[in-house]
């Protein structure tokens, strides 16, 4: 008898629906190969488009429906011209992280082919790039972004909030992940300058004592920006606060071919959202050229997370298919310098699933 998982699908705005369509195509192909598990996909409208239609980018009733799903697959949300009266863009994907307490932001960075990387040809041959950024998603420098501010002041502040509870749980997740990988966990902080970061380091060191098999190191965030260009192959799992993780994720994506190559999972104790790390890329939306690999790999992360052997097998099949397709440098979308379209890339991955 097969088990059915309900997946909430949030295509969102810009290229979101285009890349999600390819992710779903791959999900259906995997389902056909591994019938022990079925995926009931239910679409919901969330994002800037939904705001224009109904006045709320993340309606409360939709949020309740999302909580009933086993997992959430999200494309991308927000459009540059659709803003709150305060001037900031709508970011229901960030609201979701906070409302569902998805504190564990998992961002795998893996280079599939040297041809994808702007680091090729720089010094000796590229070594394999394969690390994971674990980003704290619910506090840090984003913590007071929604706090109302008095109008008319001639200053603004944003608070870097690190709590013992928040720091300990994210460090713990990073160490657990490192145990399943190459057993190195790097804390990225700014402990030489900011007391909040010195506090984060203290908690990291405390948690480390429970994982004696994992080697640890501390790297300042500015140095990490340098090292990610100079020696990205030396990292395994790195853990950091919200904003640093946001910035380093884009840098990580940059060295493996761009935003279209970087999947992500935002995981809490009850819920999880899987989405490409990129935004809505409005300048290429509707052209059929967006790279769907980040979304397809996010589907694999989702299957890894769902608790069923056939879902786990499905995740491995997708990852192997992506690896096989991308091992041929002819198989590149335009962001990687190739000519493969969004749907062609989805089809190639489906064909490689065996
Ligand atoms: P956000 O603020 O939501 O992160 P953004 O506009 O800053 O969005 P992205 O939408 O991620 O950033 O786009 C950054 C750059 O990467 C743009 O040049 C965009 O066209 C490109 N890009 C992003 N995703 C893809 C993709 N899947 N395929 C091809 N190019 C992409």
mmCIF file of C-alpha atoms and ligand atoms in Angstrom:
data_model
loop_
_atom_site.group_PDB
_atom_site.id
_atom_site.type_symbol
_atom_site.label_atom_id
_atom_site.label_comp_id
_atom_site.label_asym_id
_atom_site.label_seq_id
_atom_site.Cartn_x
_atom_site.Cartn_y
_atom_site.Cartn_z
ATOM 1 C CA UNK A 1 0.000 0.000 0.000
ATOM 2 C CA UNK A 2 1.358 3.393 -0.883
ATOM 3 C CA UNK A 3 1.609 6.340 1.489
ATOM 4 C CA UNK A 4 0.316 9.746 0.359
ATOM 5 C CA UNK A 5 2.039 13.000 1.278
ATOM 6 C CA UNK A 6 0.236 16.303 0.741
ATOM 7 C CA UNK A 7 2.508 18.946 -0.741
ATOM 8 C CA UNK A 8 1.446 22.594 -0.750
ATOM 9 C CA UNK A 9 2.653 24.269 -3.938
ATOM 10 C CA UNK A 10 3.317 28.018 -3.902
ATOM 11 C CA UNK A 11 4.532 29.075 -7.344
ATOM 12 C CA UNK A 12 4.561 32.753 -6.383
ATOM 13 C CA UNK A 13 5.721 35.521 -8.723
ATOM 14 C CA UNK A 14 8.129 36.110 -11.606
ATOM 15 C CA UNK A 15 9.986 32.940 -12.583
ATOM 16 C CA UNK A 16 8.572 31.112 -9.532
ATOM 17 C CA UNK A 17 5.737 29.297 -11.368
ATOM 18 C CA UNK A 18 8.041 28.418 -14.306
ATOM 19 C CA UNK A 19 10.681 26.704 -12.196
ATOM 20 C CA UNK A 20 8.113 25.054 -9.913
ATOM 21 C CA UNK A 21 6.453 23.500 -12.989
ATOM 22 C CA UNK A 22 9.751 21.735 -13.757
ATOM 23 C CA UNK A 23 10.178 20.672 -10.138
ATOM 24 C CA UNK A 24 6.712 19.125 -10.226
ATOM 25 C CA UNK A 25 7.436 17.390 -13.521
ATOM 26 C CA UNK A 26 10.453 15.735 -11.889
ATOM 27 C CA UNK A 27 8.417 14.888 -8.774
ATOM 28 C CA UNK A 28 5.800 13.135 -10.918
ATOM 29 C CA UNK A 29 8.490 11.207 -12.816
ATOM 30 C CA UNK A 30 9.998 10.012 -9.519
ATOM 31 C CA UNK A 31 6.555 9.042 -8.242
ATOM 32 C CA UNK A 32 6.053 6.855 -11.317
ATOM 33 C CA UNK A 33 9.316 5.028 -10.544
ATOM 34 C CA UNK A 34 8.750 4.646 -6.797
ATOM 35 C CA UNK A 35 5.034 4.010 -6.275
ATOM 36 C CA UNK A 36 5.411 3.316 -2.540
ATOM 37 C CA UNK A 37 4.664 6.965 -2.019
ATOM 38 C CA UNK A 38 2.202 9.329 -3.708
ATOM 39 C CA UNK A 39 2.331 13.125 -3.715
ATOM 40 C CA UNK A 40 -0.951 15.029 -3.541
ATOM 41 C CA UNK A 41 -0.020 18.497 -4.751
ATOM 42 C CA UNK A 42 -2.304 21.392 -3.802
ATOM 43 C CA UNK A 43 -1.627 24.828 -5.274
ATOM 44 C CA UNK A 44 -2.077 28.057 -3.310
ATOM 45 C CA UNK A 45 -1.787 31.675 -4.360
ATOM 46 C CA UNK A 46 0.730 33.609 -2.247
ATOM 47 C CA UNK A 47 2.978 36.539 -3.130
ATOM 48 C CA UNK A 48 2.908 39.953 -4.781
ATOM 49 C CA UNK A 49 0.362 38.745 -7.377
ATOM 50 C CA UNK A 50 -1.953 37.596 -4.600
ATOM 51 C CA UNK A 51 -1.555 40.991 -2.895
ATOM 52 C CA UNK A 52 -2.643 42.735 -6.105
ATOM 53 C CA UNK A 53 -5.655 40.410 -6.356
ATOM 54 C CA UNK A 54 -6.796 40.249 -2.743
ATOM 55 C CA UNK A 55 -4.828 42.797 -0.718
ATOM 56 C CA UNK A 56 -2.773 40.306 1.332
ATOM 57 C CA UNK A 57 0.359 38.514 0.043
ATOM 58 C CA UNK A 58 -0.067 35.696 2.607
ATOM 59 C CA UNK A 59 -3.766 35.379 3.564
ATOM 60 C CA UNK A 60 -4.379 33.943 7.048
ATOM 61 C CA UNK A 61 -6.698 31.245 5.640
ATOM 62 C CA UNK A 62 -3.956 30.112 3.241
ATOM 63 C CA UNK A 63 -1.435 29.950 6.074
ATOM 64 C CA UNK A 64 -3.778 27.582 7.925
ATOM 65 C CA UNK A 65 -4.033 25.356 4.827
ATOM 66 C CA UNK A 66 -0.235 25.307 4.549
ATOM 67 C CA UNK A 67 0.015 24.018 8.104
ATOM 68 C CA UNK A 68 -2.092 21.007 7.094
ATOM 69 C CA UNK A 69 0.368 19.969 4.368
ATOM 70 C CA UNK A 70 3.246 17.555 4.949
ATOM 71 C CA UNK A 71 5.659 19.893 3.168
ATOM 72 C CA UNK A 72 5.614 23.162 1.232
ATOM 73 C CA UNK A 73 7.299 23.702 -2.134
ATOM 74 C CA UNK A 74 7.772 27.366 -2.986
ATOM 75 C CA UNK A 75 8.969 29.100 -6.164
ATOM 76 C CA UNK A 76 9.790 32.744 -5.520
ATOM 77 C CA UNK A 77 7.892 35.743 -4.225
ATOM 78 C CA UNK A 78 7.873 39.510 -4.487
ATOM 79 C CA UNK A 79 8.009 41.973 -7.356
ATOM 80 C CA UNK A 80 10.083 45.160 -7.350
ATOM 81 C CA UNK A 81 7.107 47.413 -8.152
ATOM 82 C CA UNK A 82 4.757 45.896 -5.584
ATOM 83 C CA UNK A 83 5.688 47.373 -2.219
ATOM 84 C CA UNK A 84 4.194 48.209 1.141
ATOM 85 C CA UNK A 85 3.505 51.902 1.765
ATOM 86 C CA UNK A 86 6.767 51.986 3.812
ATOM 87 C CA UNK A 87 8.691 51.228 0.606
ATOM 88 C CA UNK A 88 9.906 47.708 1.469
ATOM 89 C CA UNK A 89 9.118 44.785 -0.827
ATOM 90 C CA UNK A 90 6.642 42.098 0.092
ATOM 91 C CA UNK A 91 8.456 39.048 1.379
ATOM 92 C CA UNK A 92 5.868 36.441 2.371
ATOM 93 C CA UNK A 93 8.604 33.799 2.122
ATOM 94 C CA UNK A 94 10.355 35.482 5.078
ATOM 95 C CA UNK A 95 7.016 35.872 6.912
ATOM 96 C CA UNK A 96 6.462 32.130 6.448
ATOM 97 C CA UNK A 97 9.810 31.299 8.061
ATOM 98 C CA UNK A 98 8.932 33.377 11.086
ATOM 99 C CA UNK A 99 5.281 32.312 11.391
ATOM 100 C CA UNK A 100 6.114 28.597 11.054
ATOM 101 C CA UNK A 101 9.325 28.907 13.118
ATOM 102 C CA UNK A 102 11.475 27.504 10.307
ATOM 103 C CA UNK A 103 14.706 28.351 12.099
ATOM 104 C CA UNK A 104 16.989 25.958 10.221
ATOM 105 C CA UNK A 105 17.936 27.397 6.822
ATOM 106 C CA UNK A 106 19.841 24.699 4.939
ATOM 107 C CA UNK A 107 21.629 25.928 1.804
ATOM 108 C CA UNK A 108 23.728 23.294 0.047
ATOM 109 C CA UNK A 109 26.397 24.688 -2.277
ATOM 110 C CA UNK A 110 27.750 22.137 -4.718
ATOM 111 C CA UNK A 111 29.651 22.598 -7.970
ATOM 112 C CA UNK A 112 28.482 20.117 -10.620
ATOM 113 C CA UNK A 113 30.859 21.105 -13.410
ATOM 114 C CA UNK A 114 33.901 23.355 -13.522
ATOM 115 C CA UNK A 115 32.402 25.087 -16.597
ATOM 116 C CA UNK A 116 29.679 26.564 -14.331
ATOM 117 C CA UNK A 117 32.065 28.399 -12.011
ATOM 118 C CA UNK A 118 33.530 31.878 -12.485
ATOM 119 C CA UNK A 119 36.516 30.545 -10.485
ATOM 120 C CA UNK A 120 37.592 28.260 -13.346
ATOM 121 C CA UNK A 121 40.946 29.173 -14.809
ATOM 122 C CA UNK A 122 41.921 31.037 -11.641
ATOM 123 C CA UNK A 123 45.067 29.354 -10.341
ATOM 124 C CA UNK A 124 45.215 25.543 -10.200
ATOM 125 C CA UNK A 125 42.325 23.307 -11.294
ATOM 126 C CA UNK A 126 39.227 23.724 -9.156
ATOM 127 C CA UNK A 127 38.824 21.276 -6.303
ATOM 128 C CA UNK A 128 35.337 19.906 -5.571
ATOM 129 C CA UNK A 129 33.052 22.505 -3.976
ATOM 130 C CA UNK A 130 30.530 20.852 -1.679
ATOM 131 C CA UNK A 131 29.487 22.576 1.534
ATOM 132 C CA UNK A 132 26.296 23.560 3.329
ATOM 133 C CA UNK A 133 25.478 26.945 4.826
ATOM 134 C CA UNK A 134 23.221 26.582 7.859
ATOM 135 C CA UNK A 135 21.514 29.939 8.283
ATOM 136 C CA UNK A 136 19.601 30.895 11.418
ATOM 137 C CA UNK A 137 16.288 32.063 9.968
ATOM 138 C CA UNK A 138 14.244 33.535 12.814
ATOM 139 C CA UNK A 139 16.397 36.047 14.683
ATOM 140 C CA UNK A 140 19.768 37.758 14.050
ATOM 141 C CA UNK A 141 19.740 41.031 12.141
ATOM 142 C CA UNK A 142 16.280 40.364 10.668
ATOM 143 C CA UNK A 143 14.672 40.023 14.100
ATOM 144 C CA UNK A 144 13.022 43.424 14.392
ATOM 145 C CA UNK A 145 12.301 44.068 10.742
ATOM 146 C CA UNK A 146 8.533 44.121 11.393
ATOM 147 C CA UNK A 147 8.647 46.224 14.580
ATOM 148 C CA UNK A 148 6.711 49.451 13.928
ATOM 149 C CA UNK A 149 8.958 52.524 14.003
ATOM 150 C CA UNK A 150 7.992 56.078 14.926
ATOM 151 C CA UNK A 151 7.788 58.239 11.809
ATOM 152 C CA UNK A 152 10.000 61.246 11.237
ATOM 153 C CA UNK A 153 13.111 60.180 13.180
ATOM 154 C CA UNK A 154 16.458 61.046 11.683
ATOM 155 C CA UNK A 155 17.937 57.651 12.523
ATOM 156 C CA UNK A 156 16.922 53.980 12.257
ATOM 157 C CA UNK A 157 18.334 50.909 13.929
ATOM 158 C CA UNK A 158 18.132 47.177 13.323
ATOM 159 C CA UNK A 159 18.904 44.885 16.209
ATOM 160 C CA UNK A 160 21.128 41.808 16.005
ATOM 161 C CA UNK A 161 19.226 39.523 18.325
ATOM 162 C CA UNK A 162 20.867 36.264 19.411
ATOM 163 C CA UNK A 163 19.116 34.228 22.082
ATOM 164 C CA UNK A 164 20.552 31.221 23.872
ATOM 165 C CA UNK A 165 17.609 29.135 22.667
ATOM 166 C CA UNK A 166 17.903 30.296 19.027
ATOM 167 C CA UNK A 167 21.693 29.958 18.903
ATOM 168 C CA UNK A 168 21.796 26.556 20.580
ATOM 169 C CA UNK A 169 19.174 24.974 18.343
ATOM 170 C CA UNK A 170 20.750 26.155 15.089
ATOM 171 C CA UNK A 171 24.260 25.139 16.189
ATOM 172 C CA UNK A 172 22.895 21.737 17.166
ATOM 173 C CA UNK A 173 21.349 21.278 13.679
ATOM 174 C CA UNK A 174 24.646 22.268 12.058
ATOM 175 C CA UNK A 175 26.600 19.769 14.147
ATOM 176 C CA UNK A 176 24.106 16.990 13.377
ATOM 177 C CA UNK A 177 24.476 17.716 9.677
ATOM 178 C CA UNK A 178 28.282 17.756 9.940
ATOM 179 C CA UNK A 179 28.140 14.329 11.593
ATOM 180 C CA UNK A 180 26.439 12.970 8.460
ATOM 181 C CA UNK A 181 29.032 14.623 6.190
ATOM 182 C CA UNK A 182 32.779 15.296 6.512
ATOM 183 C CA UNK A 183 32.595 16.201 10.219
ATOM 184 C CA UNK A 184 33.790 19.807 10.058
ATOM 185 C CA UNK A 185 31.601 22.600 11.430
ATOM 186 C CA UNK A 186 32.663 26.223 10.922
ATOM 187 C CA UNK A 187 31.086 29.073 12.866
ATOM 188 C CA UNK A 188 30.931 32.285 10.851
ATOM 189 C CA UNK A 189 30.678 35.300 13.139
ATOM 190 C CA UNK A 190 32.007 38.768 13.929
ATOM 191 C CA UNK A 191 32.959 37.979 17.506
ATOM 192 C CA UNK A 192 35.925 40.364 17.434
ATOM 193 C CA UNK A 193 33.583 43.383 17.203
ATOM 194 C CA UNK A 194 29.982 42.606 18.205
ATOM 195 C CA UNK A 195 28.957 41.338 21.660
ATOM 196 C CA UNK A 196 25.998 39.500 20.090
ATOM 197 C CA UNK A 197 28.483 37.550 17.988
ATOM 198 C CA UNK A 198 30.763 36.815 20.947
ATOM 199 C CA UNK A 199 27.659 35.371 22.623
ATOM 200 C CA UNK A 200 26.911 33.238 19.548
ATOM 201 C CA UNK A 201 30.484 31.914 19.658
ATOM 202 C CA UNK A 202 30.153 31.019 23.344
ATOM 203 C CA UNK A 203 26.995 28.996 22.642
ATOM 204 C CA UNK A 204 28.575 27.335 19.586
ATOM 205 C CA UNK A 205 31.523 26.217 21.724
ATOM 206 C CA UNK A 206 29.170 24.891 24.395
ATOM 207 C CA UNK A 207 27.131 22.882 21.871
ATOM 208 C CA UNK A 208 30.349 21.587 20.269
ATOM 209 C CA UNK A 209 31.134 19.675 23.469
ATOM 210 C CA UNK A 210 28.197 17.359 22.712
ATOM 211 C CA UNK A 211 29.689 16.496 19.298
ATOM 212 C CA UNK A 212 33.283 15.455 20.022
ATOM 213 C CA UNK A 213 33.587 13.685 16.658
ATOM 214 C CA UNK A 214 33.078 16.977 14.759
ATOM 215 C CA UNK A 215 36.068 19.265 14.216
ATOM 216 C CA UNK A 216 35.265 22.964 14.720
ATOM 217 C CA UNK A 217 36.664 26.293 13.592
ATOM 218 C CA UNK A 218 35.676 29.964 13.867
ATOM 219 C CA UNK A 219 35.951 32.294 10.875
ATOM 220 C CA UNK A 220 35.027 35.992 10.828
ATOM 221 C CA UNK A 221 32.388 36.773 8.234
ATOM 222 C CA UNK A 222 34.612 39.169 6.273
ATOM 223 C CA UNK A 223 37.349 36.534 6.099
ATOM 224 C CA UNK A 224 34.755 33.974 4.997
ATOM 225 C CA UNK A 225 33.863 36.171 2.011
ATOM 226 C CA UNK A 226 37.535 35.973 1.022
ATOM 227 C CA UNK A 227 37.929 32.240 1.711
ATOM 228 C CA UNK A 228 34.800 31.334 -0.260
ATOM 229 C CA UNK A 229 36.566 32.689 -3.329
ATOM 230 C CA UNK A 230 40.075 31.455 -2.481
ATOM 231 C CA UNK A 231 39.477 28.003 -0.968
ATOM 232 C CA UNK A 232 35.788 27.006 -0.975
ATOM 233 C CA UNK A 233 36.733 23.302 -1.133
ATOM 234 C CA UNK A 234 37.954 23.426 2.476
ATOM 235 C CA UNK A 235 34.489 23.874 4.037
ATOM 236 C CA UNK A 236 31.886 21.284 4.984
ATOM 237 C CA UNK A 237 29.115 22.774 7.158
ATOM 238 C CA UNK A 238 29.103 26.423 8.211
ATOM 239 C CA UNK A 239 26.622 27.946 10.624
ATOM 240 C CA UNK A 240 25.834 31.609 10.971
ATOM 241 C CA UNK A 241 23.231 34.238 11.845
ATOM 242 C CA UNK A 242 20.398 35.280 9.542
ATOM 243 C CA UNK A 243 21.862 38.205 7.579
ATOM 244 C CA UNK A 244 25.375 36.777 7.245
ATOM 245 C CA UNK A 245 23.773 33.550 5.985
ATOM 246 C CA UNK A 246 21.688 35.503 3.499
ATOM 247 C CA UNK A 247 24.748 37.214 2.046
ATOM 248 C CA UNK A 248 27.049 34.182 2.076
ATOM 249 C CA UNK A 249 24.357 32.052 0.379
ATOM 250 C CA UNK A 250 24.441 34.342 -2.642
ATOM 251 C CA UNK A 251 28.242 34.328 -2.660
ATOM 252 C CA UNK A 252 28.143 30.526 -2.436
ATOM 253 C CA UNK A 253 25.649 30.381 -5.312
ATOM 254 C CA UNK A 254 27.903 32.703 -7.322
ATOM 255 C CA UNK A 255 30.868 30.331 -7.242
ATOM 256 C CA UNK A 256 28.837 27.334 -8.452
ATOM 257 C CA UNK A 257 27.106 29.046 -11.362
ATOM 258 C CA UNK A 258 24.588 31.480 -9.897
ATOM 259 C CA UNK A 259 21.281 31.627 -8.111
ATOM 260 C CA UNK A 260 19.683 29.102 -10.442
ATOM 261 C CA UNK A 261 21.948 26.390 -9.011
ATOM 262 C CA UNK A 262 21.293 26.873 -5.288
ATOM 263 C CA UNK A 263 18.482 24.944 -3.541
ATOM 264 C CA UNK A 264 17.313 25.530 -0.004
ATOM 265 C CA UNK A 265 15.277 24.065 2.808
ATOM 266 C CA UNK A 266 13.793 26.075 5.685
ATOM 267 C CA UNK A 267 13.068 23.568 8.405
ATOM 268 C CA UNK A 268 11.371 23.830 11.780
ATOM 269 C CA UNK A 269 10.285 21.277 14.340
ATOM 270 C CA UNK A 270 6.825 20.953 12.733
ATOM 271 C CA UNK A 271 6.894 22.403 9.223
ATOM 272 C CA UNK A 272 9.303 22.818 6.336
ATOM 273 C CA UNK A 273 9.458 24.912 3.177
ATOM 274 C CA UNK A 274 11.644 23.975 0.197
ATOM 275 C CA UNK A 275 12.562 26.576 -2.389
ATOM 276 C CA UNK A 276 15.304 27.718 -4.737
ATOM 277 C CA UNK A 277 17.560 30.316 -3.086
ATOM 278 C CA UNK A 278 16.852 32.780 -5.867
ATOM 279 C CA UNK A 279 14.229 35.489 -6.096
ATOM 280 C CA UNK A 280 11.643 36.164 -8.782
ATOM 281 C CA UNK A 281 14.184 37.381 -11.398
ATOM 282 C CA UNK A 282 11.564 39.626 -13.075
ATOM 283 C CA UNK A 283 13.844 40.536 -15.988
ATOM 284 C CA UNK A 284 13.844 36.955 -17.294
ATOM 285 C CA UNK A 285 10.309 35.943 -16.234
ATOM 286 C CA UNK A 286 8.088 34.628 -19.027
ATOM 287 C CA UNK A 287 10.994 34.019 -21.394
ATOM 288 C CA UNK A 288 11.352 30.307 -20.702
ATOM 289 C CA UNK A 289 15.043 30.611 -19.880
ATOM 290 C CA UNK A 290 15.137 30.410 -16.058
ATOM 291 C CA UNK A 291 17.319 27.658 -14.687
ATOM 292 C CA UNK A 292 15.090 25.137 -12.849
ATOM 293 C CA UNK A 293 17.965 23.161 -11.255
ATOM 294 C CA UNK A 294 17.752 24.968 -7.884
ATOM 295 C CA UNK A 295 14.052 24.090 -7.679
ATOM 296 C CA UNK A 296 14.565 20.497 -8.802
ATOM 297 C CA UNK A 297 17.282 20.085 -6.143
ATOM 298 C CA UNK A 298 14.905 21.663 -3.603
ATOM 299 C CA UNK A 299 12.384 18.938 -4.478
ATOM 300 C CA UNK A 300 15.143 16.424 -3.679
ATOM 301 C CA UNK A 301 15.745 18.136 -0.307
ATOM 302 C CA UNK A 302 12.008 17.889 0.348
ATOM 303 C CA UNK A 303 11.953 14.160 -0.389
ATOM 304 C CA UNK A 304 14.992 13.656 1.843
ATOM 305 C CA UNK A 305 13.110 15.353 4.652
ATOM 306 C CA UNK A 306 9.840 13.395 4.220
ATOM 307 C CA UNK A 307 9.933 10.347 6.420
ATOM 308 C CA UNK A 308 9.503 7.470 3.975
ATOM 309 C CA UNK A 309 12.032 5.109 2.348
ATOM 310 C CA UNK A 310 10.633 5.663 -1.167
ATOM 311 C CA UNK A 311 10.842 9.435 -0.695
ATOM 312 C CA UNK A 312 14.492 9.036 0.377
ATOM 313 C CA UNK A 313 15.150 6.890 -2.668
ATOM 314 C CA UNK A 314 13.454 9.506 -4.826
ATOM 315 C CA UNK A 315 15.751 12.202 -3.453
ATOM 316 C CA UNK A 316 18.821 10.160 -4.348
ATOM 317 C CA UNK A 317 17.442 9.463 -7.842
ATOM 318 C CA UNK A 318 16.901 13.192 -8.478
ATOM 319 C CA UNK A 319 20.352 14.141 -7.211
ATOM 320 C CA UNK A 320 21.980 11.454 -9.364
ATOM 321 C CA UNK A 321 19.960 12.549 -12.412
ATOM 322 C CA UNK A 322 20.986 16.196 -11.961
ATOM 323 C CA UNK A 323 24.610 15.138 -11.587
ATOM 324 C CA UNK A 324 24.422 13.048 -14.736
ATOM 325 C CA UNK A 325 22.734 15.772 -16.816
ATOM 326 C CA UNK A 326 25.129 18.499 -15.658
ATOM 327 C CA UNK A 327 28.230 16.363 -16.211
ATOM 328 C CA UNK A 328 27.765 17.241 -19.889
ATOM 329 C CA UNK A 329 28.672 20.942 -20.236
ATOM 330 C CA UNK A 330 26.364 21.138 -23.293
ATOM 331 C CA UNK A 331 23.463 20.892 -20.850
ATOM 332 C CA UNK A 332 23.470 24.463 -19.622
ATOM 333 C CA UNK A 333 20.754 27.090 -19.338
ATOM 334 C CA UNK A 334 21.553 30.641 -20.419
ATOM 335 C CA UNK A 335 22.628 31.789 -16.936
ATOM 336 C CA UNK A 336 25.444 29.211 -17.229
ATOM 337 C CA UNK A 337 26.306 30.270 -20.767
ATOM 338 C CA UNK A 338 24.236 27.605 -22.560
ATOM 339 C CA UNK A 339 21.091 27.457 -24.653
ATOM 340 C CA UNK A 340 18.928 24.886 -22.891
ATOM 341 C CA UNK A 341 15.464 26.212 -21.993
ATOM 342 C CA UNK A 342 13.685 25.828 -18.653
ATOM 343 C CA UNK A 343 11.441 23.010 -19.906
ATOM 344 C CA UNK A 344 14.252 21.269 -21.779
ATOM 345 C CA UNK A 345 16.286 21.141 -18.575
ATOM 346 C CA UNK A 346 13.316 19.665 -16.685
ATOM 347 C CA UNK A 347 12.879 17.068 -19.441
ATOM 348 C CA UNK A 348 16.575 16.144 -19.387
ATOM 349 C CA UNK A 349 16.451 15.507 -15.644
ATOM 350 C CA UNK A 350 13.301 13.377 -16.032
ATOM 351 C CA UNK A 351 14.947 11.319 -18.785
ATOM 352 C CA UNK A 352 18.032 10.763 -16.620
ATOM 353 C CA UNK A 353 15.969 9.353 -13.747
ATOM 354 C CA UNK A 354 16.473 5.609 -13.790
HETATM 355 P P1 LIG B 1 15.476 38.622 -4.160
HETATM 356 O O1 LIG B 1 15.608 40.000 -3.601
HETATM 357 O O2 LIG B 1 14.102 38.073 -4.047
HETATM 358 O O3 LIG B 1 16.543 37.670 -3.707
HETATM 359 P P2 LIG B 1 16.776 39.495 -6.560
HETATM 360 O O4 LIG B 1 16.119 40.185 -7.696
HETATM 361 O O5 LIG B 1 17.739 40.214 -5.698
HETATM 362 O O6 LIG B 1 15.646 38.762 -5.721
HETATM 363 P P3 LIG B 1 17.170 37.086 -7.953
HETATM 364 O O7 LIG B 1 15.777 37.155 -8.415
HETATM 365 O O8 LIG B 1 17.602 35.887 -7.238
HETATM 366 O O9 LIG B 1 17.570 38.277 -7.055
HETATM 367 O O10 LIG B 1 18.098 37.329 -9.200
HETATM 368 C C1 LIG B 1 19.494 37.621 -9.085
HETATM 369 C C2 LIG B 1 20.117 37.436 -10.451
HETATM 370 O O11 LIG B 1 20.158 36.047 -10.759
HETATM 371 C C3 LIG B 1 19.319 38.082 -11.582
HETATM 372 O O12 LIG B 1 20.235 38.507 -12.577
HETATM 373 C C4 LIG B 1 18.473 36.951 -12.094
HETATM 374 O O13 LIG B 1 18.080 37.127 -13.429
HETATM 375 C C5 LIG B 1 19.378 35.752 -11.906
HETATM 376 N N1 LIG B 1 18.632 34.529 -11.619
HETATM 377 C C6 LIG B 1 17.997 34.237 -10.461
HETATM 378 N N2 LIG B 1 17.414 33.047 -10.526
HETATM 379 C C7 LIG B 1 17.678 32.552 -11.758
HETATM 380 C C8 LIG B 1 17.348 31.345 -12.425
HETATM 381 N N3 LIG B 1 16.618 30.382 -11.843
HETATM 382 N N4 LIG B 1 17.788 31.175 -13.685
HETATM 383 C C9 LIG B 1 18.524 32.110 -14.292
HETATM 384 N N5 LIG B 1 18.873 33.262 -13.708
HETATM 385 C C10 LIG B 1 18.455 33.490 -12.450
#
